[in-house]
CSV table of C-alpha atoms and ligand atoms in Angstrom, one decimal:
chain,number,residue,atom,x,y,z
A,1,MET,CA,-18.4,17.0,-7.7
A,2,LYS,CA,-17.5,14.4,-9.8
A,3,VAL,CA,-13.8,12.3,-8.9
A,4,LEU,CA,-11.5,10.5,-10.4
A,5,ILE,CA,-9.9,7.6,-9.3
A,6,VAL,CA,-6.6,7.0,-11.5
A,7,GLY,CA,-5.8,2.8,-10.8
A,8,SER,CA,-8.1,-0.8,-11.2
A,9,GLY,CA,-7.3,-2.7,-7.9
A,10,GLY,CA,-8.3,-3.7,-4.8
A,11,ARG,CA,-7.0,0.0,-3.2
A,12,GLU,CA,-9.3,1.9,-6.3
A,13,HIS,CA,-12.6,-0.4,-6.2
A,14,ALA,CA,-12.7,0.6,-2.3
A,15,LEU,CA,-11.9,4.1,-2.9
A,16,ALA,CA,-14.1,4.3,-5.6
A,17,TRP,CA,-16.7,2.9,-3.6
A,18,LYS,CA,-16.1,5.1,-0.3
A,19,CYS,CA,-16.0,8.4,-2.5
A,20,ALA,CA,-19.3,7.5,-4.1
A,21,ALA,CA,-21.1,7.5,-0.4
A,22,SER,CA,-20.4,10.7,-0.2
A,23,ASP,CA,-23.5,12.5,-0.9
A,24,ARG,CA,-21.1,15.6,-2.2
A,25,VAL,CA,-20.1,13.4,-4.9
A,26,THR,CA,-22.5,13.2,-8.2
A,27,GLU,CA,-20.4,10.7,-9.5
A,28,VAL,CA,-17.3,8.7,-9.7
A,29,LEU,CA,-14.6,7.5,-12.9
A,30,VAL,CA,-12.2,4.2,-12.3
A,31,ALA,CA,-9.4,4.9,-14.9
A,32,PRO,CA,-9.4,2.0,-15.8
A,33,GLY,CA,-11.1,0.1,-13.1
A,34,ASN,CA,-12.4,-3.3,-12.8
A,35,ALA,CA,-15.5,-5.7,-12.6
A,36,GLY,CA,-16.4,-4.8,-9.5
A,37,THR,CA,-15.9,-0.8,-9.8
A,38,ALA,CA,-17.8,-1.2,-13.0
A,39,ALA,CA,-21.1,-2.9,-11.2
A,40,GLU,CA,-20.6,0.0,-8.3
A,41,PRO,CA,-23.7,2.0,-7.9
A,42,LYS,CA,-22.6,6.3,-9.1
A,43,VAL,CA,-19.4,4.5,-10.8
A,44,ARG,CA,-18.3,4.6,-14.1
A,45,ASN,CA,-14.7,2.8,-15.5
A,46,ALA,CA,-13.5,5.1,-18.1
A,47,ALA,CA,-11.1,3.2,-20.8
A,48,VAL,CA,-8.0,5.2,-19.8
A,49,GLN,CA,-4.7,3.6,-18.6
A,50,ALA,CA,-3.1,4.7,-15.0
A,51,SER,CA,0.2,5.6,-17.7
A,52,ASP,CA,-1.8,7.5,-19.4
A,53,ILE,CA,-1.3,10.8,-17.7
A,54,GLY,CA,-1.8,12.7,-21.0
A,55,GLY,CA,-5.4,11.2,-21.4
A,56,LEU,CA,-6.3,11.6,-17.9
A,57,ILE,CA,-5.7,15.0,-18.1
A,58,ARG,CA,-8.0,15.0,-21.3
A,59,MET,CA,-10.8,13.3,-19.5
A,60,ALA,CA,-10.2,15.2,-16.5
A,61,ARG,CA,-11.1,18.1,-18.1
A,62,ALA,CA,-13.6,16.6,-20.5
A,63,GLU,CA,-16.0,15.0,-17.9
A,64,GLY,CA,-15.7,18.4,-15.1
A,65,ILE,CA,-14.1,15.8,-13.0
A,66,GLY,CA,-13.2,18.4,-9.2
A,67,LEU,CA,-11.1,15.6,-7.1
A,68,THR,CA,-9.0,13.3,-8.5
A,69,ILE,CA,-7.4,10.6,-5.9
A,70,VAL,CA,-4.7,8.6,-7.4
A,71,GLY,CA,-4.5,4.9,-6.4
A,72,PRO,CA,-0.6,3.5,-7.7
A,73,GLU,CA,2.8,4.2,-7.1
A,74,ALA,CA,3.7,4.8,-11.2
A,75,PRO,CA,2.0,7.3,-12.1
A,76,LEU,CA,2.9,9.6,-8.8
A,77,VAL,CA,6.6,8.6,-9.6
A,78,ALA,CA,6.2,9.5,-13.3
A,79,GLY,CA,4.8,12.8,-12.1
A,80,ILE,CA,1.1,12.6,-12.5
A,81,VAL,CA,0.6,15.7,-9.6
A,82,ASP,CA,2.6,18.1,-11.4
A,83,ALA,CA,1.0,18.0,-14.8
A,84,PHE,CA,-2.1,18.2,-13.2
A,85,GLU,CA,-1.3,21.3,-11.5
A,86,ARG,CA,-0.1,22.3,-14.2
A,87,GLU,CA,-3.8,22.5,-15.8
A,88,GLY,CA,-5.2,23.9,-12.4
A,89,LEU,CA,-6.8,20.3,-11.7
A,90,ARG,CA,-7.1,19.3,-8.4
A,91,CYS,CA,-5.0,15.9,-7.8
A,92,PHE,CA,-4.6,14.1,-4.2
A,93,GLY,CA,-0.8,12.9,-4.3
A,94,PRO,CA,2.2,14.1,-3.5
A,95,ARG,CA,4.2,16.0,-6.5
A,96,GLN,CA,7.2,13.8,-8.2
A,97,ALA,CA,10.1,15.2,-5.9
A,98,PRO,CA,8.6,13.8,-2.5
A,99,ALA,CA,7.3,10.7,-4.5
A,100,ARG,CA,11.0,10.0,-4.8
A,101,LEU,CA,10.5,8.6,-1.3
A,102,GLU,CA,8.9,5.2,-2.6
A,103,GLY,CA,10.2,5.5,-6.8
A,104,SER,CA,14.2,5.8,-4.7
A,105,LYS,CA,15.2,3.3,-2.1
A,106,ALA,CA,18.4,4.9,-2.5
A,107,PHE,CA,16.8,8.5,-1.9
A,108,ALA,CA,14.8,6.8,1.1
A,109,LYS,CA,17.3,6.1,2.9
A,110,GLU,CA,20.0,9.2,2.2
A,111,PHE,CA,16.5,11.0,3.3
A,112,LEU,CA,15.9,9.0,6.8
A,113,ARG,CA,19.7,9.4,7.5
A,114,ARG,CA,20.0,13.2,7.2
A,115,HIS,CA,16.7,13.1,9.3
A,116,HIS,CA,18.0,10.9,12.0
A,117,ILE,CA,14.6,9.2,11.2
A,118,PRO,CA,15.7,5.1,13.0
A,119,THR,CA,15.5,2.3,10.1
A,120,ALA,CA,18.5,-0.5,9.3
A,121,ALA,CA,22.0,0.0,8.5
A,122,SER,CA,22.6,0.1,5.0
A,123,ILE,CA,24.6,0.6,2.0
A,124,THR,CA,23.8,1.5,-1.7
A,125,VAL,CA,25.9,0.1,-4.5
A,126,THR,CA,26.2,0.3,-8.5
A,127,PRO,CA,27.7,-1.7,-10.8
A,128,ASP,CA,30.5,0.4,-10.7
A,129,SER,CA,30.8,0.6,-7.2
A,130,PHE,CA,29.3,-3.0,-5.5
A,131,ASP,CA,32.1,-4.6,-3.5
A,132,PRO,CA,31.4,-8.3,-2.5
A,133,GLU,CA,33.9,-8.8,0.2
A,134,VAL,CA,31.9,-5.1,1.8
A,135,VAL,CA,28.6,-8.2,1.7
A,136,ARG,CA,31.3,-10.6,3.1
A,137,GLN,CA,31.9,-9.1,5.8
A,138,GLN,CA,28.0,-8.1,7.1
A,139,ARG,CA,26.1,-10.3,9.4
A,140,THR,CA,23.7,-12.8,7.7
A,141,PRO,CA,20.6,-12.5,7.0
A,142,ILE,CA,21.1,-10.1,5.1
A,143,VAL,CA,18.5,-7.5,3.0
A,144,VAL,CA,18.8,-6.9,-0.3
A,145,LYS,CA,17.1,-4.7,-2.3
A,146,ALA,CA,16.6,-3.3,-5.5
A,147,SER,CA,16.6,0.9,-5.1
A,148,GLY,CA,13.7,1.4,-7.7
A,149,LEU,CA,9.7,0.7,-8.1
A,150,ALA,CA,10.0,-3.1,-8.3
A,151,ALA,CA,5.7,-3.7,-7.5
A,152,GLY,CA,6.7,-5.8,-3.9
A,153,LYS,CA,9.0,-8.3,-5.8
A,154,GLY,CA,12.7,-6.0,-5.2
A,155,VAL,CA,13.3,-7.2,-1.6
A,156,VAL,CA,15.5,-10.4,-1.2
A,157,ILE,CA,16.2,-11.9,2.5
A,158,ALA,CA,19.5,-14.0,2.1
A,159,GLN,CA,20.2,-16.2,4.2
A,160,THR,CA,23.7,-16.8,3.6
A,161,THR,CA,26.4,-14.0,2.3
A,162,THR,CA,26.6,-15.9,-1.2
A,163,GLU,CA,23.2,-15.9,-1.9
A,164,ALA,CA,23.1,-12.4,-1.1
A,165,ILE,CA,26.2,-11.4,-3.6
A,166,GLU,CA,24.2,-13.5,-6.2
A,167,ALA,CA,21.3,-11.7,-5.6
A,168,ALA,CA,22.7,-8.1,-5.7
A,169,ALA,CA,25.0,-9.3,-8.8
A,170,ALA,CA,22.0,-10.2,-10.9
A,171,MET,CA,19.9,-7.3,-10.0
A,172,LEU,CA,22.9,-5.0,-10.4
A,173,ALA,CA,23.2,-6.6,-14.3
A,174,GLY,CA,19.6,-5.9,-15.0
A,175,ARG,CA,18.8,-9.6,-14.7
A,176,LEU,CA,16.4,-9.8,-11.9
A,177,LEU,CA,14.4,-6.4,-12.3
A,178,GLY,CA,15.9,-4.6,-15.2
A,179,GLU,CA,16.6,-1.2,-14.9
A,180,ALA,CA,15.2,-0.9,-10.8
A,181,GLY,CA,17.6,-3.0,-9.8
A,182,ARG,CA,20.4,-1.2,-11.3
A,183,GLU,CA,21.2,0.6,-7.3
A,184,VAL,CA,20.9,-1.5,-4.9
A,185,VAL,CA,20.7,-1.4,-1.3
A,186,ILE,CA,22.2,-3.9,1.5
A,187,GLU,CA,20.9,-3.5,4.7
A,188,GLU,CA,20.7,-5.5,8.1
A,189,PHE,CA,18.1,-7.6,8.8
A,190,LEU,CA,15.9,-6.2,11.5
A,191,GLU,CA,13.9,-8.1,14.3
A,192,GLY,CA,10.1,-7.0,15.0
A,193,GLU,CA,6.5,-7.1,14.0
A,194,GLU,CA,5.8,-4.9,11.6
A,195,ALA,CA,2.5,-2.4,11.0
A,196,SER,CA,1.3,-0.3,8.0
A,197,PHE,CA,1.7,3.3,9.1
A,198,ILE,CA,-0.9,5.7,6.7
A,199,VAL,CA,-1.1,9.0,7.3
A,200,MET,CA,-2.7,11.5,4.9
A,201,ALA,CA,-0.3,15.3,4.7
A,202,ASP,CA,-0.8,18.5,3.1
A,203,GLY,CA,2.6,19.7,3.3
A,204,SER,CA,3.0,20.5,6.8
A,205,HIS,CA,-0.3,19.2,9.1
A,206,VAL,CA,-0.4,15.2,9.1
A,207,LEU,CA,-4.0,13.2,10.0
A,208,PRO,CA,-3.0,9.8,10.6
A,209,LEU,CA,-5.6,7.0,9.3
A,210,ALA,CA,-6.3,3.7,11.2
A,211,THR,CA,-3.3,1.7,12.1
A,212,SER,CA,-2.8,-1.6,9.8
A,213,GLN,CA,-1.2,-4.8,9.5
A,214,ASP,CA,-0.7,-6.9,5.9
A,215,HIS,CA,0.2,-9.8,5.8
A,216,LYS,CA,3.5,-9.8,2.8
A,217,ARG,CA,4.2,-13.6,2.3
A,218,LEU,CA,2.0,-16.2,0.1
A,219,GLU,CA,1.2,-18.7,2.7
A,220,ASP,CA,0.1,-19.4,6.2
A,221,GLY,CA,2.7,-18.4,9.2
A,222,ASP,CA,4.4,-15.8,7.5
A,223,ARG,CA,5.9,-18.6,4.6
A,224,GLY,CA,6.8,-18.5,0.7
A,225,PRO,CA,7.3,-15.5,-1.2
A,226,ASN,CA,7.0,-12.3,-0.7
A,227,THR,CA,3.7,-10.6,-2.4
A,228,GLY,CA,2.4,-7.6,-2.5
A,229,GLY,CA,-0.2,-8.7,0.4
A,230,MET,CA,-2.1,-11.3,1.2
A,231,GLY,CA,-4.3,-9.5,3.7
A,232,ALA,CA,-4.9,-7.0,6.1
A,233,TYR,CA,-6.4,-5.8,9.1
A,234,SER,CA,-7.2,-2.7,11.0
A,235,PRO,CA,-6.3,-1.5,13.6
A,236,ALA,CA,-2.7,-3.7,14.4
A,237,PRO,CA,-3.0,-4.0,18.0
A,238,VAL,CA,0.7,-4.2,17.9
A,239,VAL,CA,1.2,-0.2,17.8
A,240,THR,CA,0.2,0.1,21.3
A,241,PRO,CA,-1.3,4.0,22.1
A,242,ALA,CA,2.7,4.6,23.1
A,243,ILE,CA,4.1,3.2,19.9
A,244,HIS,CA,1.3,4.9,18.0
A,245,GLY,CA,3.0,8.4,19.9
A,246,ARG,CA,6.9,7.3,19.0
A,247,ILE,CA,6.0,6.6,15.3
A,248,MET,CA,4.4,10.1,15.3
A,249,ARG,CA,7.7,11.8,16.9
A,250,GLU,CA,10.0,9.7,15.5
A,251,VAL,CA,9.5,8.9,12.0
A,252,ILE,CA,6.0,10.6,10.5
A,253,GLU,CA,6.6,14.7,11.9
A,254,PRO,CA,10.5,14.5,11.2
A,255,ALA,CA,9.9,13.2,7.6
A,256,ILE,CA,6.7,16.0,7.0
A,257,GLN,CA,8.9,18.9,8.4
A,258,GLY,CA,12.0,17.3,6.8
A,259,LEU,CA,10.7,16.9,3.1
A,260,ALA,CA,8.7,20.3,3.5
A,261,ALA,CA,12.9,22.4,4.3
A,262,GLU,CA,14.1,21.1,1.7
A,263,GLY,CA,11.6,22.3,-1.0
A,264,MET,CA,9.6,18.7,-1.5
A,265,ALA,CA,6.6,19.6,0.9
A,266,TYR,CA,4.4,16.4,1.0
A,267,THR,CA,0.8,16.7,0.3
A,268,GLY,CA,-1.4,12.8,0.1
A,269,PHE,CA,-1.1,9.8,1.7
A,270,LEU,CA,2.3,8.6,3.0
A,271,TYR,CA,2.9,4.9,4.0
A,272,ALA,CA,5.1,3.9,6.0
A,273,GLY,CA,6.7,0.4,6.7
A,274,ILE,CA,7.3,0.2,10.2
A,275,MET,CA,8.8,-2.8,12.1
A,276,VAL,CA,8.5,-2.6,15.7
A,277,ALA,CA,11.7,-3.5,17.2
A,278,PRO,CA,11.1,-5.4,20.9
A,279,ASP,CA,12.3,-2.2,22.5
A,280,GLY,CA,9.6,-0.6,21.2
A,281,THR,CA,11.8,1.5,18.1
A,282,PRO,CA,10.1,2.1,15.2
A,283,ASN,CA,12.1,1.2,12.5
A,284,VAL,CA,11.6,2.2,8.5
A,285,LEU,CA,11.4,-0.4,6.4
A,286,GLU,CA,10.1,1.4,3.3
A,287,PHE,CA,8.1,4.7,2.5
A,288,ASN,CA,5.1,4.5,0.0
A,289,CYS,CA,4.0,7.7,-1.8
A,290,ARG,CA,0.0,6.2,-1.9
A,291,PHE,CA,-2.3,3.9,0.7
A,292,GLY,CA,-1.2,0.6,0.4
A,293,ASP,CA,-3.2,-2.5,-1.0
A,294,PRO,CA,-4.8,-4.1,1.3
A,295,GLU,CA,-4.7,-2.4,4.1
A,296,THR,CA,-6.7,0.6,2.2
A,297,GLN,CA,-9.9,-1.7,2.0
A,298,PRO,CA,-10.1,-2.5,5.7
A,299,ILE,CA,-9.1,0.8,6.6
A,300,LEU,CA,-11.5,2.7,4.6
A,301,MET,CA,-14.6,0.2,5.8
A,302,ARG,CA,-14.0,1.6,9.3
A,303,LEU,CA,-13.9,5.4,8.0
A,304,GLN,CA,-16.8,7.1,8.7
A,305,SER,CA,-15.5,10.6,7.1
A,306,ASP,CA,-16.4,11.9,4.0
A,307,LEU,CA,-12.8,10.8,2.4
A,308,THR,CA,-13.1,13.9,-0.2
A,309,VAL,CA,-13.5,15.8,2.2
A,310,LEU,CA,-10.5,15.0,3.6
A,311,CYS,CA,-8.8,14.8,0.4
A,312,GLU,CA,-9.8,18.1,-0.4
A,313,ALA,CA,-8.6,19.8,3.5
A,314,ALA,CA,-5.5,18.5,2.3
A,315,LEU,CA,-5.7,20.2,-0.9
A,316,ASP,CA,-6.3,23.2,0.6
A,317,GLY,CA,-3.4,23.3,3.2
A,318,ARG,CA,-6.1,22.9,6.3
A,319,LEU,CA,-5.8,19.3,7.4
A,320,ASP,CA,-5.4,20.7,11.2
A,321,GLN,CA,-9.4,21.6,10.9
A,322,VAL,CA,-11.0,18.5,10.3
A,323,ARG,CA,-11.0,15.6,12.1
A,324,ALA,CA,-11.3,11.5,10.8
A,325,THR,CA,-13.9,9.5,12.9
A,326,TRP,CA,-13.4,6.0,12.8
A,327,ASP,CA,-16.1,2.5,13.4
A,328,ALA,CA,-15.2,1.1,16.3
A,329,ARG,CA,-14.7,-2.4,15.2
A,330,ALA,CA,-12.2,-4.2,13.4
A,331,ALA,CA,-12.3,-5.0,9.9
A,332,LEU,CA,-10.1,-7.8,8.0
A,333,GLY,CA,-9.1,-8.0,4.4
A,334,VAL,CA,-8.0,-11.7,2.9
A,335,VAL,CA,-6.6,-11.6,-0.7
A,336,MET,CA,-8.1,-14.5,-2.9
A,337,ALA,CA,-5.3,-14.5,-5.7
A,338,ALA,CA,-4.9,-16.8,-9.0
A,339,GLU,CA,-3.6,-20.0,-8.5
A,340,GLY,CA,0.3,-19.5,-9.6
A,341,TYR,CA,0.2,-15.6,-7.8
A,342,PRO,CA,3.1,-14.2,-7.7
A,343,ASP,CA,5.5,-15.7,-10.5
A,344,ALA,CA,2.8,-16.3,-13.0
A,345,PRO,CA,-0.8,-16.2,-11.6
A,346,ARG,CA,-3.6,-18.4,-14.3
A,347,MET,CA,-5.9,-15.7,-15.5
A,348,GLY,CA,-8.7,-16.3,-17.4
A,349,ASP,CA,-11.0,-18.8,-14.7
A,350,THR,CA,-14.5,-17.7,-14.2
A,351,ILE,CA,-15.3,-16.3,-10.3
A,352,SER,CA,-18.9,-17.8,-9.2
A,353,GLY,CA,-20.6,-16.8,-6.1
A,354,LEU,CA,-20.1,-13.5,-6.3
A,355,GLU,CA,-23.3,-12.7,-6.0
A,356,HIS,CA,-24.9,-14.9,-3.1
A,357,ALA,CA,-21.5,-12.9,-1.2
A,358,ALA,CA,-23.3,-9.7,-2.2
A,359,LYS,CA,-26.0,-10.7,0.2
A,360,LEU,CA,-23.8,-11.1,3.4
A,361,PRO,CA,-22.7,-9.0,5.4
A,362,GLY,CA,-19.0,-7.1,4.8
A,363,LYS,CA,-17.2,-6.0,0.9
A,364,VAL,CA,-15.8,-8.1,-1.6
A,365,PHE,CA,-13.3,-5.8,-3.0
A,366,HIS,CA,-12.5,-6.7,-6.9
A,367,ALA,CA,-8.4,-6.0,-7.9
A,368,GLY,CA,-7.7,-8.0,-10.8
A,369,THR,CA,-10.9,-8.8,-12.4
A,370,ARG,CA,-12.8,-8.2,-15.7
A,371,LEU,CA,-15.8,-8.8,-17.2
A,372,SER,CA,-16.6,-11.2,-20.3
A,373,GLY,CA,-20.0,-11.3,-21.4
A,374,ASP,CA,-22.4,-12.1,-18.3
A,375,GLY,CA,-19.6,-13.5,-15.9
A,376,VAL,CA,-16.9,-12.0,-13.9
A,377,VAL,CA,-13.3,-13.7,-14.8
A,378,VAL,CA,-9.5,-13.5,-13.2
A,379,SER,CA,-7.7,-11.0,-14.7
A,380,GLY,CA,-4.7,-10.0,-12.2
A,381,GLY,CA,-2.6,-12.0,-9.7
A,382,ARG,CA,-4.4,-10.9,-6.6
A,383,ALA,CA,-8.4,-10.7,-8.1
A,384,LEU,CA,-10.7,-9.8,-5.0
A,385,CYS,CA,-10.5,-9.3,-1.6
A,386,ALA,CA,-12.7,-10.7,0.9
A,387,THR,CA,-13.3,-7.8,3.4
A,388,GLY,CA,-15.6,-8.4,7.0
A,389,MET,CA,-16.1,-5.9,10.1
A,390,GLY,CA,-16.9,-7.4,13.7
A,391,ALA,CA,-16.6,-6.1,17.6
A,392,THR,CA,-13.2,-7.9,17.7
A,393,VAL,CA,-10.3,-9.4,14.8
A,394,ALA,CA,-11.2,-12.7,15.3
A,395,GLU,CA,-15.1,-11.5,14.7
A,396,ALA,CA,-14.1,-9.6,11.7
A,397,GLN,CA,-11.9,-12.7,10.6
A,398,ARG,CA,-14.8,-14.7,10.3
A,399,ALA,CA,-16.8,-12.7,8.4
A,400,ALA,CA,-14.0,-12.5,6.2
A,401,TYR,CA,-13.9,-16.2,5.6
A,402,GLU,CA,-17.7,-16.6,5.2
A,403,LEU,CA,-17.1,-14.1,2.2
A,404,VAL,CA,-14.0,-16.3,1.4
A,405,GLY,CA,-16.1,-19.4,1.7
A,406,ALA,CA,-19.5,-18.2,-0.6
A,407,VAL,CA,-16.8,-17.2,-3.7
A,408,HIS,CA,-14.8,-19.5,-6.0
A,409,TRP,CA,-13.2,-20.4,-9.3
A,410,PRO,CA,-10.4,-22.9,-10.1
A,411,GLY,CA,-6.9,-22.9,-8.5
A,412,ALA,CA,-8.0,-19.6,-6.4
A,413,THR,CA,-5.6,-19.7,-3.9
A,414,TYR,CA,-5.7,-17.3,-0.3
A,415,ARG,CA,-4.1,-17.8,3.5
A,416,ARG,CA,-6.3,-18.9,6.2
A,417,ASP,CA,-4.4,-17.6,8.6
A,418,ILE,CA,-5.2,-13.8,8.4
A,419,GLY,CA,-5.6,-11.8,11.6
A,420,TYR,CA,-3.3,-14.4,13.5
A,421,ARG,CA,-1.2,-12.1,15.5
A,422,ALA,CA,-4.2,-9.9,16.6
A,423,ILE,CA,-5.6,-12.9,17.8
A,424,ARG,CA,-2.6,-14.2,19.0
A,425,ARG,CA,-2.3,-11.2,21.3
A,426,GLY,CA,-5.4,-11.4,22.9
A,427,ALA,CA,-7.4,-9.1,20.4
A,428,GLY,CA,-9.3,-11.1,19.3
B,1,AMP,P1,10.3,-3.4,1.7
B,1,AMP,O1,9.3,-3.1,0.1
B,1,AMP,O2,11.8,-2.9,2.2
B,1,AMP,O3,9.2,-2.8,2.1
B,1,AMP,O4,10.1,-5.0,2.0
B,1,AMP,C1,9.0,-6.1,1.7
B,1,AMP,C2,9.6,-6.8,3.2
B,1,AMP,O5,10.7,-7.6,3.1
B,1,AMP,C3,8.8,-6.0,4.2
B,1,AMP,O6,7.5,-5.6,4.0
B,1,AMP,C4,9.4,-7.1,5.1
B,1,AMP,O7,8.4,-8.0,5.9
B,1,AMP,C5,11.2,-7.3,4.8
B,1,AMP,N1,12.4,-6.5,5.3
B,1,AMP,C6,12.6,-5.5,4.4
B,1,AMP,N2,13.4,-5.3,4.7
B,1,AMP,C7,13.7,-5.9,5.8
B,1,AMP,C8,15.1,-5.7,6.7
B,1,AMP,N3,15.6,-4.4,7.1
B,1,AMP,N4,14.8,-6.4,8.4
B,1,AMP,C9,13.8,-7.5,8.0
B,1,AMP,N5,12.6,-7.5,7.4
B,1,AMP,C10,12.8,-6.6,5.5
B,2,LIG,N1,0.5,-3.4,1.0
B,2,LIG,C1,1.6,-3.7,1.1
B,2,LIG,C2,1.9,-2.4,0.3
B,2,LIG,O1,0.7,-2.1,-0.6
B,2,LIG,O2,3.1,-1.6,-0.3
């Protein structure tokens, strides 16, 4: 079988690498891919953009693709799965209607409320309905979120009401995030520890994947601006067996059943960003309609099952008949970003040391990289994700930073403390 992966980030490199490891798979195409997928055995880049749904369908037909897996949210929200289905092509991901769980935070909040799934209290406002007086009555800090897709940049945690009102006004006026900010969710600030809870769903059954934890802030100690994610590890000890049970019962099962009951049966990866409250309540911060980046990299390093078998079982509605088996070791990925990320990443620097890193244990997944002459250059904000494994999170962390130490380019930026919460808990 030939597999197509749509996208070009670290998540897509990990998906392509994992699918290529399957004996059932003859070749993996990645559209458009990066320098890492270009060098992967059995993998070939195809020069079609992830946004070009018509082009992807033509290529899937011409190449005889048996299974397509969509990495990023934008094509899912744009309806890529519906379009592939109309052509009789097998494509793993949610259709356009349920992908709104990520595409519209206002829609997600309404859905959560309808199904009594725990989440922060919130109001949704538009330019016409926004009343600053309502914000003045809120307790600080106040969380202000653009409703539409904002690539991880749509959330402001305001320490004062003035800051919250200014952020909301700038979003609503379209100054901050364009159309994505024309509707804004204003919500209470939640205390707790975050976890990424990602499952596969087939419309009615659910297969939970290994747990993980991301590090959203740019700087050590969770300071600095929010990013797409600076590193992740799996498993996440904050998700104890008891919390795992609560997330499944209070979040995942009501969500999947609720979507089906509303005529939007959900097939694909479903990512719940959870804030585990001090009392164990699993509050939903957000839903994503896709796998996480960088969570995919450590999670797939641990997955021993054939991912293509799991995706096909989901597409056939028999996810209840398969199991996923996991390497008991921990995996930890450190994102290496360009200088200036996330606001103004500097592109074009040549990356050295990749050949040496390839001889070390673990795996360096590429994200924003491209081939230039004989070399690999930085072409995006997050360039690499160096992923190590170990008996403990601390050992996986050591292996990951060995890889980081082997790779160089001017201005490479990364956190030095990925995994610190797990290590502090003693999981290290
Ligand atoms: P989101 O894109 O909605 O997940 O928000 C991005 C990040 O902002 C989350 O990963 C949290 O770290 C933080 N965040 C979002 N909503 C809240 C909230 N209600 N309380 C505290 N932190 C939040
Ligand atoms: N790592 C966070 C995300 O994929 O949304």
